[in-house]
Coordinates of C-alpha atoms in Angstrom, one line a residue:
M1 CA -24.0 1.6 9.5
L2 CA -20.7 0.1 10.9
G3 CA -21.5 -3.6 11.5
C4 CA -24.2 -6.0 10.1
G5 CA -26.4 -8.6 11.4
G6 CA -27.2 -9.6 14.9
G7 CA -25.2 -8.3 17.9
G8 CA -23.1 -11.1 18.3
V9 CA -22.1 -10.9 14.7
G10 CA -21.8 -7.2 14.7
L11 CA -19.4 -7.6 17.6
R12 CA -17.4 -9.9 15.9
Y13 CA -17.1 -7.6 12.9
R14 CA -15.9 -4.7 15.0
L15 CA -13.4 -6.8 16.8
T16 CA -12.1 -8.2 13.5
L17 CA -11.6 -4.4 12.5
A18 CA -9.8 -3.4 15.9
T19 CA -7.6 -6.4 16.1
G20 CA -6.8 -6.1 12.2
L21 CA -6.0 -2.4 13.0
V22 CA -3.7 -3.2 15.7
E23 CA -2.0 -6.0 13.5
C24 CA -1.3 -3.5 10.7
L25 CA -0.5 -0.7 13.1
C26 CA 2.0 -2.8 15.3
F27 CA 3.6 -5.4 12.5
A28 CA 2.7 -5.2 8.9
G29 CA 4.8 -2.5 7.4
V30 CA 7.8 -2.0 10.1
V31 CA 10.5 -2.5 7.5
F32 CA 9.6 1.1 6.1
G33 CA 11.1 2.5 9.5
W34 CA 14.5 1.4 7.8
A35 CA 16.2 5.0 8.7
S36 CA 15.5 4.1 12.5
L37 CA 17.0 0.7 12.1
V38 CA 19.8 1.7 10.1
F39 CA 20.8 4.0 13.3
V40 CA 21.0 1.0 15.5
L41 CA 22.6 -1.1 12.9
K42 CA 25.6 1.2 12.6
T43 CA 26.1 1.5 16.0
D44 CA 26.4 -2.3 16.3
G45 CA 28.8 -2.3 13.6
Y46 CA 26.8 -4.0 10.8
F47 CA 28.9 -3.7 7.5
T48 CA 31.6 -1.7 9.3
D49 CA 34.4 -3.6 7.2
L50 CA 33.2 -1.7 4.4
C51 CA 34.4 1.8 6.0
V52 CA 38.0 3.0 5.1
N53 CA 40.5 5.5 6.0
V54 CA 41.2 8.1 3.6
T55 CA 43.6 11.0 3.9
T56 CA 42.2 14.2 2.8
G57 CA 43.1 18.1 2.9
P58 CA 46.5 19.9 2.9
N59 CA 47.4 18.6 6.4
S60 CA 46.8 15.1 5.1
T61 CA 44.0 14.4 7.9
V62 CA 42.7 10.8 8.1
E63 CA 39.0 10.6 8.0
T64 CA 37.1 7.4 7.9
D65 CA 34.9 7.0 4.7
C66 CA 31.6 4.9 5.4
S67 CA 29.9 5.5 2.1
G68 CA 30.6 1.6 1.1
Q69 CA 28.7 1.0 4.2
D70 CA 25.8 3.6 3.4
E71 CA 25.5 1.9 0.0
Q72 CA 25.4 -1.6 1.3
F73 CA 22.3 -0.4 3.7
S74 CA 20.8 1.1 0.7
L75 CA 21.2 -2.1 -1.1
V76 CA 19.5 -4.0 1.8
F77 CA 16.4 -1.5 1.7
T78 CA 16.4 -1.9 -2.0
V79 CA 16.2 -5.4 -2.1
T80 CA 13.4 -5.6 0.9
S81 CA 11.4 -3.3 -0.9
F82 CA 11.7 -4.9 -4.1
M83 CA 10.7 -8.5 -2.8
N84 CA 7.7 -6.7 -0.6
N85 CA 6.1 -5.7 -3.8
F86 CA 7.4 -8.1 -6.4
L87 CA 6.1 -11.1 -4.5
T88 CA 2.8 -9.9 -3.9
L89 CA 1.9 -11.2 -7.3
P90 CA 2.3 -14.9 -6.2
N91 CA 0.9 -14.0 -2.5
G92 CA -2.3 -12.3 -4.8
F93 CA -2.7 -15.7 -6.6
I94 CA -2.3 -17.6 -3.2
F95 CA -4.8 -15.5 -1.7
D96 CA -7.6 -15.8 -4.5
R97 CA -6.9 -19.5 -4.8
F98 CA -6.4 -20.8 -1.2
G99 CA -8.5 -18.3 0.6
T100 CA -7.4 -16.4 3.8
M101 CA -6.3 -18.9 6.4
A102 CA -3.7 -20.3 4.0
T103 CA -2.2 -17.0 3.0
R104 CA -1.9 -15.9 6.6
L105 CA -0.1 -19.0 7.7
L106 CA 2.4 -18.4 5.1
G107 CA 2.8 -14.9 6.1
I108 CA 3.3 -15.6 9.8
C109 CA 5.9 -18.3 8.9
L110 CA 7.7 -15.7 6.8
Y111 CA 7.5 -12.9 9.4
T112 CA 8.6 -14.8 12.4
T113 CA 11.4 -16.5 10.3
G114 CA 12.6 -12.9 9.5
T115 CA 12.4 -11.5 12.9
L116 CA 14.4 -14.6 14.3
M117 CA 17.2 -14.1 11.8
V118 CA 17.6 -10.5 12.6
A119 CA 17.4 -11.2 16.5
F120 CA 20.7 -13.9 16.0
S121 CA 22.5 -11.8 13.3
S122 CA 25.5 -10.0 14.1
S123 CA 28.2 -7.7 12.7
A124 CA 29.8 -10.8 11.5
L125 CA 26.7 -11.9 10.0
S126 CA 25.7 -8.8 8.4
M127 CA 24.6 -10.6 5.1
L128 CA 21.7 -12.2 7.2
L129 CA 19.9 -8.8 6.8
F130 CA 19.0 -9.3 3.1
P131 CA 17.0 -12.5 3.6
A132 CA 15.7 -11.4 6.9
L133 CA 14.1 -8.1 6.0
S134 CA 12.6 -9.4 3.1
F135 CA 10.9 -12.2 4.9
I136 CA 9.8 -9.6 7.2
A137 CA 8.4 -7.2 4.6
V138 CA 6.8 -10.1 2.5
G139 CA 5.1 -11.6 5.8
G140 CA 3.8 -8.1 6.7
I141 CA 2.3 -7.2 3.1
L142 CA 0.4 -10.7 3.6
F143 CA -1.0 -9.4 6.6
L144 CA -2.2 -6.3 4.8
I145 CA -3.7 -8.1 2.0
T146 CA -5.9 -10.5 4.1
N147 CA -7.1 -7.5 6.2
I148 CA -8.0 -5.3 3.4
Q149 CA -11.2 -7.3 2.8
V150 CA -12.3 -6.4 6.4
G151 CA -13.7 -3.4 4.6
N152 CA -16.4 -5.5 3.0
L153 CA -18.1 -6.1 6.5
F154 CA -18.9 -2.5 6.6
G155 CA -20.5 -1.6 3.2
S156 CA -20.6 2.3 2.9
H157 CA -17.6 2.8 5.0
R158 CA -15.6 0.0 2.7
S159 CA -13.1 2.5 1.2
T160 CA -12.7 4.6 4.3
I161 CA -11.7 1.1 6.2
I162 CA -9.3 0.2 3.3
T163 CA -7.5 3.2 3.4
L164 CA -7.5 3.1 7.2
Y165 CA -5.7 -0.4 7.2
N166 CA -3.2 1.1 4.6
G167 CA -2.5 4.2 7.0
A168 CA -1.7 1.9 9.8
F169 CA 0.5 -0.1 7.5
D170 CA 2.4 3.2 7.0
S171 CA 2.5 4.0 10.5
S172 CA 3.9 0.6 11.8
S173 CA 7.1 1.9 10.4
A174 CA 7.4 3.7 13.9
V175 CA 7.9 0.1 15.6
F176 CA 11.7 0.7 14.3
L177 CA 11.8 3.9 16.1
I178 CA 10.5 2.2 19.3
I179 CA 13.0 -0.4 18.8
K180 CA 15.8 2.4 18.5
V181 CA 14.7 4.4 21.8
M182 CA 14.8 1.1 23.5
Y183 CA 18.2 0.2 22.2
E184 CA 19.5 3.6 23.5
G185 CA 17.9 2.7 26.8
G186 CA 19.8 -0.6 27.1
V187 CA 17.5 -3.2 25.4
S188 CA 19.6 -5.3 22.8
L189 CA 18.5 -5.5 19.1
R190 CA 18.1 -9.2 19.8
S191 CA 15.7 -8.8 22.5
S192 CA 13.6 -6.3 20.6
F193 CA 13.3 -8.9 17.7
L194 CA 12.7 -12.0 19.9
I195 CA 9.7 -9.9 21.3
L196 CA 8.3 -9.3 17.9
S197 CA 8.8 -13.2 17.2
V198 CA 6.9 -13.9 20.1
C199 CA 3.8 -11.8 19.1
S200 CA 3.1 -14.3 16.1
V201 CA 1.1 -16.0 18.6
I202 CA -1.3 -12.9 18.0
H203 CA -1.5 -13.5 14.5
L204 CA -2.3 -17.4 15.0
L205 CA -5.2 -16.5 17.2
R206 CA -6.6 -13.9 14.7
T207 CA -6.4 -16.5 11.8
F208 CA -8.4 -19.2 13.6
F209 CA -10.9 -17.1 15.5
L210 CA -11.3 -13.6 13.8
M211 CA -10.7 -14.2 10.1
P212 CA -12.6 -16.4 7.4
N213 CA -11.1 -19.7 6.0
T214 CA -11.7 -18.4 2.4
H215 CA -12.7 -14.9 1.7
I216 CA -15.1 -12.1 3.0
P217 CA -17.5 -11.4 -0.2
Y218 CA -19.0 -8.0 -1.2
P219 CA -21.6 -7.2 -1.2
L220 CA -22.0 -9.1 2.2
P221 CA -24.6 -11.8 2.2
E222 CA -27.1 -11.8 5.1
G223 CA -26.0 -13.6 8.1
F224 CA -22.4 -13.9 6.9
T225 CA -20.5 -15.6 9.7
Y226 CA -16.6 -16.5 10.0
G227 CA -14.2 -17.8 12.4
V228 CA -15.0 -20.1 15.2
N229 CA -18.9 -20.3 14.9
P230 CA -20.0 -24.1 15.6
G231 CA -23.3 -24.9 13.5
K232 CA -23.0 -22.1 10.9
S233 CA -21.5 -22.3 7.6
N234 CA -19.1 -19.7 6.7
S235 CA -18.1 -20.9 3.1
F236 CA -19.2 -18.4 0.4
N237 CA -18.2 -18.6 -3.1
V238 CA -16.9 -15.2 -4.1
E239 CA -17.2 -15.6 -7.8
E240 CA -20.8 -16.3 -7.6
V241 CA -21.3 -13.2 -5.6
E242 CA -19.4 -11.3 -8.3
K243 CA -21.5 -13.1 -11.0
T244 CA -24.5 -11.8 -9.3
R245 CA -23.3 -8.3 -9.2
E246 CA -22.6 -8.7 -12.8
T247 CA -26.3 -9.9 -13.7
G248 CA -28.4 -8.7 -11.0
M249 CA -29.9 -12.1 -10.6
T250 CA -29.7 -14.6 -7.9
S251 CA -27.2 -17.7 -8.4
E252 CA -30.1 -19.9 -9.0
G253 CA -31.3 -17.5 -11.5
E254 CA -34.6 -17.0 -9.9
G255 CA -34.9 -13.4 -9.8
P256 CA -33.0 -9.7 -9.1
A257 CA -30.6 -9.9 -6.4
E258 CA -30.9 -7.5 -3.5
T259 CA -28.2 -5.2 -4.7
D260 CA -27.9 -2.4 -7.5
D261 CA -24.4 -2.3 -7.2
M262 CA -23.4 -3.2 -10.8
P263 CA -19.7 -3.1 -11.9
L264 CA -18.5 -0.4 -14.0
Q265 CA -16.2 -1.6 -16.6
P266 CA -12.6 -0.2 -17.5
D267 CA -12.4 1.4 -20.7
D268 CA -12.6 -1.0 -23.7
V269 CA -13.5 -3.8 -21.6
Q270 CA -17.3 -3.2 -22.0
Q271 CA -19.4 -6.3 -21.9
S272 CA -23.3 -7.2 -21.9
E273 CA -24.8 -7.0 -18.4
D274 CA -26.7 -10.2 -19.2
S275 CA -23.7 -12.2 -20.4
G276 CA -23.4 -13.8 -16.8
K277 CA -19.5 -13.6 -16.6
V278 CA -17.3 -11.7 -14.7
D279 CA -14.7 -9.8 -16.5
S280 CA -11.4 -12.2 -17.3
F281 CA -8.4 -11.3 -15.5
R282 CA -6.5 -10.8 -18.8
S283 CA -9.3 -8.2 -19.8
C284 CA -8.6 -6.3 -16.8
V285 CA -4.8 -6.1 -16.9
Q286 CA -5.1 -5.0 -20.6
S287 CA -7.5 -2.2 -19.9
W288 CA -6.3 1.5 -20.0
F289 CA -7.4 2.0 -16.2
F290 CA -4.7 -0.9 -15.0
L291 CA -2.1 0.6 -17.4
W292 CA -2.5 4.3 -16.0
H293 CA -3.0 3.0 -12.7
L294 CA 0.3 1.1 -12.7
V295 CA 2.1 4.2 -13.6
W296 CA 0.4 6.4 -11.3
L297 CA 1.6 4.0 -8.2
S298 CA 5.1 3.0 -10.1
V299 CA 6.5 6.7 -10.3
M300 CA 5.4 7.8 -6.8
Q301 CA 6.6 4.7 -5.0
L302 CA 10.1 5.1 -6.6
R303 CA 10.1 8.6 -5.4
H304 CA 9.4 7.5 -1.6
Y305 CA 11.6 4.4 -1.8
L306 CA 14.4 6.5 -3.0
F307 CA 13.8 9.1 -0.1
I308 CA 13.5 6.2 2.5
G309 CA 16.6 4.5 1.5
T310 CA 18.9 7.6 1.1
L311 CA 17.4 9.5 4.1
N312 CA 20.3 8.6 6.5
P313 CA 23.1 9.9 4.3
M314 CA 21.0 12.8 3.1
L315 CA 20.6 13.7 6.6
N316 CA 24.6 13.3 7.4
R317 CA 25.2 15.4 4.5
L318 CA 22.9 18.3 5.2
A319 CA 23.8 17.9 9.0
D320 CA 27.9 18.0 8.2
N321 CA 27.7 14.5 9.9
N322 CA 26.6 15.9 13.4
S323 CA 25.3 12.4 14.9
A324 CA 23.1 14.1 17.5
L325 CA 21.3 16.4 14.9
V326 CA 20.9 13.1 12.4
S327 CA 19.5 11.2 15.3
Q328 CA 17.2 14.4 15.8
Y329 CA 15.9 14.4 12.5
T330 CA 15.7 10.7 12.3
N331 CA 13.5 10.5 15.5
A332 CA 11.3 13.5 13.8
F333 CA 10.9 11.4 10.6
A334 CA 9.9 8.2 12.4
F335 CA 7.2 10.4 14.7
T336 CA 5.8 11.6 11.7
Q337 CA 5.2 8.0 10.5
L338 CA 2.8 7.6 13.2
C339 CA 0.7 10.0 11.8
G340 CA -0.2 7.7 8.5
V341 CA -3.2 5.9 10.3
L342 CA -4.7 9.3 10.9
C343 CA -4.1 10.6 7.5
A344 CA -5.3 7.6 5.5
P345 CA -9.0 8.0 6.4
W346 CA -9.2 11.5 4.9
N347 CA -8.5 9.6 1.5
G348 CA -11.3 7.0 2.3
L349 CA -13.7 9.7 3.4
I350 CA -13.0 11.5 0.1
M351 CA -13.8 8.4 -1.8
D352 CA -16.9 7.4 0.5
R353 CA -18.0 11.1 0.3
H354 CA -21.1 10.1 -2.2
K355 CA -22.4 7.2 -0.3
G356 CA -25.9 7.9 0.8
K357 CA -26.5 10.3 -1.7
P358 CA -29.0 9.7 -4.5
L359 CA -27.7 8.9 -7.8
A360 CA -28.1 10.6 -11.1
P361 CA -30.7 8.8 -13.2
G362 CA -29.2 5.7 -14.8
E363 CA -25.8 6.0 -12.8
T364 CA -24.5 3.1 -11.0
D365 CA -23.1 2.8 -7.5
K366 CA -19.7 1.8 -9.4
E367 CA -19.7 4.7 -11.7
A368 CA -20.2 6.9 -8.4
D369 CA -17.3 5.2 -6.5
L370 CA -15.0 5.6 -9.8
R371 CA -16.0 9.3 -10.1
S372 CA -14.9 10.0 -6.3
S373 CA -11.7 8.0 -6.7
A374 CA -10.6 10.7 -9.6
L375 CA -10.6 13.5 -7.0
S376 CA -8.7 11.0 -4.5
L377 CA -5.9 10.1 -7.0
F378 CA -5.5 13.7 -8.3
L379 CA -4.8 15.0 -4.8
T380 CA -2.4 12.3 -4.3
S381 CA -0.4 13.0 -7.2
L382 CA -0.4 16.7 -6.1
Q383 CA 1.0 15.7 -2.4
C384 CA 3.7 13.5 -4.2
L385 CA 4.6 16.5 -6.4
L386 CA 4.8 19.0 -3.2
F387 CA 6.8 16.2 -1.3
S388 CA 9.4 15.8 -4.2
I389 CA 9.9 19.5 -4.7
C390 CA 10.7 19.9 -0.7
A391 CA 13.0 16.7 -0.5
S392 CA 15.1 18.4 -3.5
S393 CA 15.9 21.2 -1.2
P394 CA 19.3 21.4 0.5
L395 CA 17.8 23.1 3.5
L396 CA 17.5 20.7 6.6
P397 CA 14.9 22.6 8.5
L398 CA 12.5 22.2 5.5
Q399 CA 13.0 18.5 5.9
Y400 CA 10.2 18.8 8.7
L401 CA 7.8 19.8 5.9
T402 CA 9.2 17.0 3.9
F403 CA 8.5 14.5 6.4
I404 CA 4.9 15.5 7.1
L405 CA 4.3 15.7 3.2
Q406 CA 5.8 11.9 2.9
V407 CA 3.5 10.4 5.4
L408 CA 0.5 12.1 4.1
N409 CA 1.3 11.0 0.5
R410 CA 2.4 7.5 1.5
S411 CA -1.1 7.1 3.4
F412 CA -3.1 8.4 0.4
L413 CA -0.8 6.4 -2.1
Y414 CA -1.4 3.0 -0.8
G415 CA -4.8 3.4 0.6
G416 CA -6.0 4.7 -2.8
N417 CA -4.2 2.1 -4.8
A418 CA -6.3 -0.7 -2.7
A419 CA -9.4 1.0 -2.9
F420 CA -9.3 1.8 -6.6
I421 CA -8.5 -1.7 -7.5
S422 CA -11.6 -3.0 -5.4
I423 CA -13.8 -0.4 -7.0
A424 CA -12.6 -0.6 -10.6
F425 CA -12.1 -4.4 -11.1
P426 CA -14.2 -7.7 -10.1
G427 CA -13.4 -8.5 -6.5
V428 CA -12.7 -12.2 -7.6
H429 CA -9.7 -10.7 -9.0
F430 CA -8.5 -8.4 -6.4
G431 CA -5.6 -10.4 -4.9
K432 CA -4.3 -11.0 -8.5
L433 CA -4.4 -7.6 -9.6
Y434 CA -3.2 -6.2 -6.3
G435 CA -0.2 -8.5 -6.7
L436 CA 0.4 -7.6 -10.4
V437 CA 0.2 -4.0 -9.8
M438 CA 2.7 -4.2 -7.0
S439 CA 4.8 -6.5 -8.6
L440 CA 5.3 -4.6 -11.6
S441 CA 5.8 -1.3 -9.7
A442 CA 8.5 -3.3 -7.7
V443 CA 10.4 -3.7 -10.9
V444 CA 10.2 0.0 -11.6
S445 CA 11.4 0.7 -7.8
L446 CA 14.7 -1.1 -8.6
L447 CA 15.7 2.1 -10.3
Q448 CA 16.4 3.5 -6.9
Y449 CA 19.9 1.5 -6.5
P450 CA 21.4 3.0 -9.7
C451 CA 20.1 6.5 -9.0
F452 CA 22.0 6.1 -5.5
A453 CA 25.0 4.8 -7.4
L454 CA 24.9 7.7 -9.5
V455 CA 24.5 10.3 -6.6
K456 CA 27.6 8.7 -5.0
G457 CA 29.7 8.2 -8.0
A458 CA 29.2 10.8 -11.0
L459 CA 27.4 13.4 -8.9
G460 CA 29.9 13.6 -5.9
G461 CA 27.2 12.6 -3.2
D462 CA 25.0 15.6 -4.5
P463 CA 21.4 14.2 -5.3
F464 CA 20.1 17.6 -6.7
Y465 CA 20.0 16.6 -10.3
V466 CA 18.5 13.1 -9.7
N467 CA 15.8 14.8 -7.2
I468 CA 14.8 17.4 -10.1
A469 CA 14.5 14.5 -12.5
L470 CA 12.1 12.6 -10.1
T471 CA 10.3 15.7 -9.6
L472 CA 9.5 15.9 -13.4
L473 CA 8.7 12.0 -13.4
T474 CA 5.9 12.5 -11.0
L475 CA 4.1 14.7 -13.5
L476 CA 3.1 11.2 -15.3
A477 CA 1.1 10.3 -12.2
F478 CA -1.7 13.3 -13.2
I479 CA -2.7 11.1 -16.4
H480 CA -4.3 8.7 -14.3
P481 CA -7.0 10.9 -12.5
I482 CA -7.5 13.0 -15.9
N483 CA -8.2 9.7 -17.6
I484 CA -10.6 8.7 -15.1
F485 CA -12.4 12.4 -15.1
Y486 CA -12.8 12.1 -18.8
H487 CA -14.2 8.5 -18.8
C488 CA -17.0 9.4 -16.2
R489 CA -17.9 12.5 -18.2
K490 CA -18.1 10.3 -21.4
L491 CA -20.4 8.1 -19.4
T492 CA -22.6 11.1 -18.2
N493 CA -22.9 12.4 -21.7
Q494 CA -24.0 9.0 -22.9
R495 CA -26.6 9.0 -20.5
K496 CA -28.0 12.3 -21.3
D497 CA -27.8 11.2 -25.0
M498 CA -29.8 8.2 -24.3
A499 CA -32.2 10.0 -22.0
G500 CA -32.6 12.6 -24.9
G501 CA -33.4 9.9 -27.6
A502 CA -35.8 8.4 -25.2
A503 CA -37.8 11.8 -24.9
I504 CA -37.8 12.2 -28.6
T505 CA -39.3 8.6 -29.3
L506 CA -41.8 9.1 -26.6
A507 CA -42.8 12.4 -28.4
E508 CA -43.1 10.8 -31.7
A509 CA -45.2 8.2 -30.2
K510 CA -47.7 10.6 -29.3
M511 CA -48.1 12.2 -32.4

């Protein structure tokens, strides 16, 4: 059921879920609506000093070449997307070490600073975009990290809610479309970003009234409360909860805990169930699960980042610099981003589809969760392959399909990333592992800028060969779900062998 505990507690859980959804939908991932914001920034004259007049054709026609301006905008997005992911590692450590309130206060400070910097920037201060967009991106990812744990409040719907929040994060990129439409209606860029700055009051209210000081544990202890709730303690030791899941004992060692949600260890990191220890952070990082998950995320994320960062010049090239047509396709892209929040829960339903069904003899909940995640990861890889093929096509009308596949795949990608980490590894390391995988994938995402430079220089503006290379690279993403599938099948065969051995022993005993 959605909601736990008494009526007041259940209402608070639902209110936390709803307001967190609004926060992710309206604020967290706005920087990924970059294509819409670039349209406004170009109109306001940002980086126009990089546009030069060139003479072309037999009639010595003078044209304005703004490829340098496009390259600078691409660099802004490259730096922003890198900071968004790379700083997730220290932010994950802050979240695990200092808890929700400290992490959210840091995020609010960064986000507000970034929106104010954009509000008071101008064409003469174009360089402010580099720190400003980075602050907004890092603050937004902190909102997402602290909201992901809300899924722990809803038991069997945990993965669905995690993916829902990630979908809302993706859909928030449409906020820059709203700013673009308002700009075309006469509202200045400064006014729009001042409004975003004032909305930080909402984040503060959620932090103090609807979020825990530390963390929301999983599985959820009976009567768990948080926020302003006089007379009740909301302090739970997440590491103790994880240890309970490992050993099947209460923290005092008095007997079995009321949960059969025993963790499934990644390959080569198996340990004794009665050791009383949670897997170390190092052992998780050194597992094959983590390695292939990093490859899975990195190659697909690079494909998405390069697409978003070069969307405006790509549309200009395909539309022969028809600004009205470019604006039409930019709006279409931004509108499809709104659908991210609708697409993401499909992935969660795939991962939670086994909940409520009886487990196979000897099978743990963790193993069942992992088995369901294999299908999700495979479908995500397949979507990215199809998206990359469409994005490589020089046909402008086909880009409508590309936009649909892109938002569908992005929703599955980031929702599946967070859900898989929460399934395959101990919750006490979630922030650190989530941060590490995002940070390492950020290093790979830096390849988008040399790719853009290669297209502009050696390839004369035609990205066809780069797109083909990236499409082939996405094939590496299929290794991860295949590895999980064979791991789960190996566990199934081991259970069958153990059951067969036990049956033979029993028969011998009766002789």
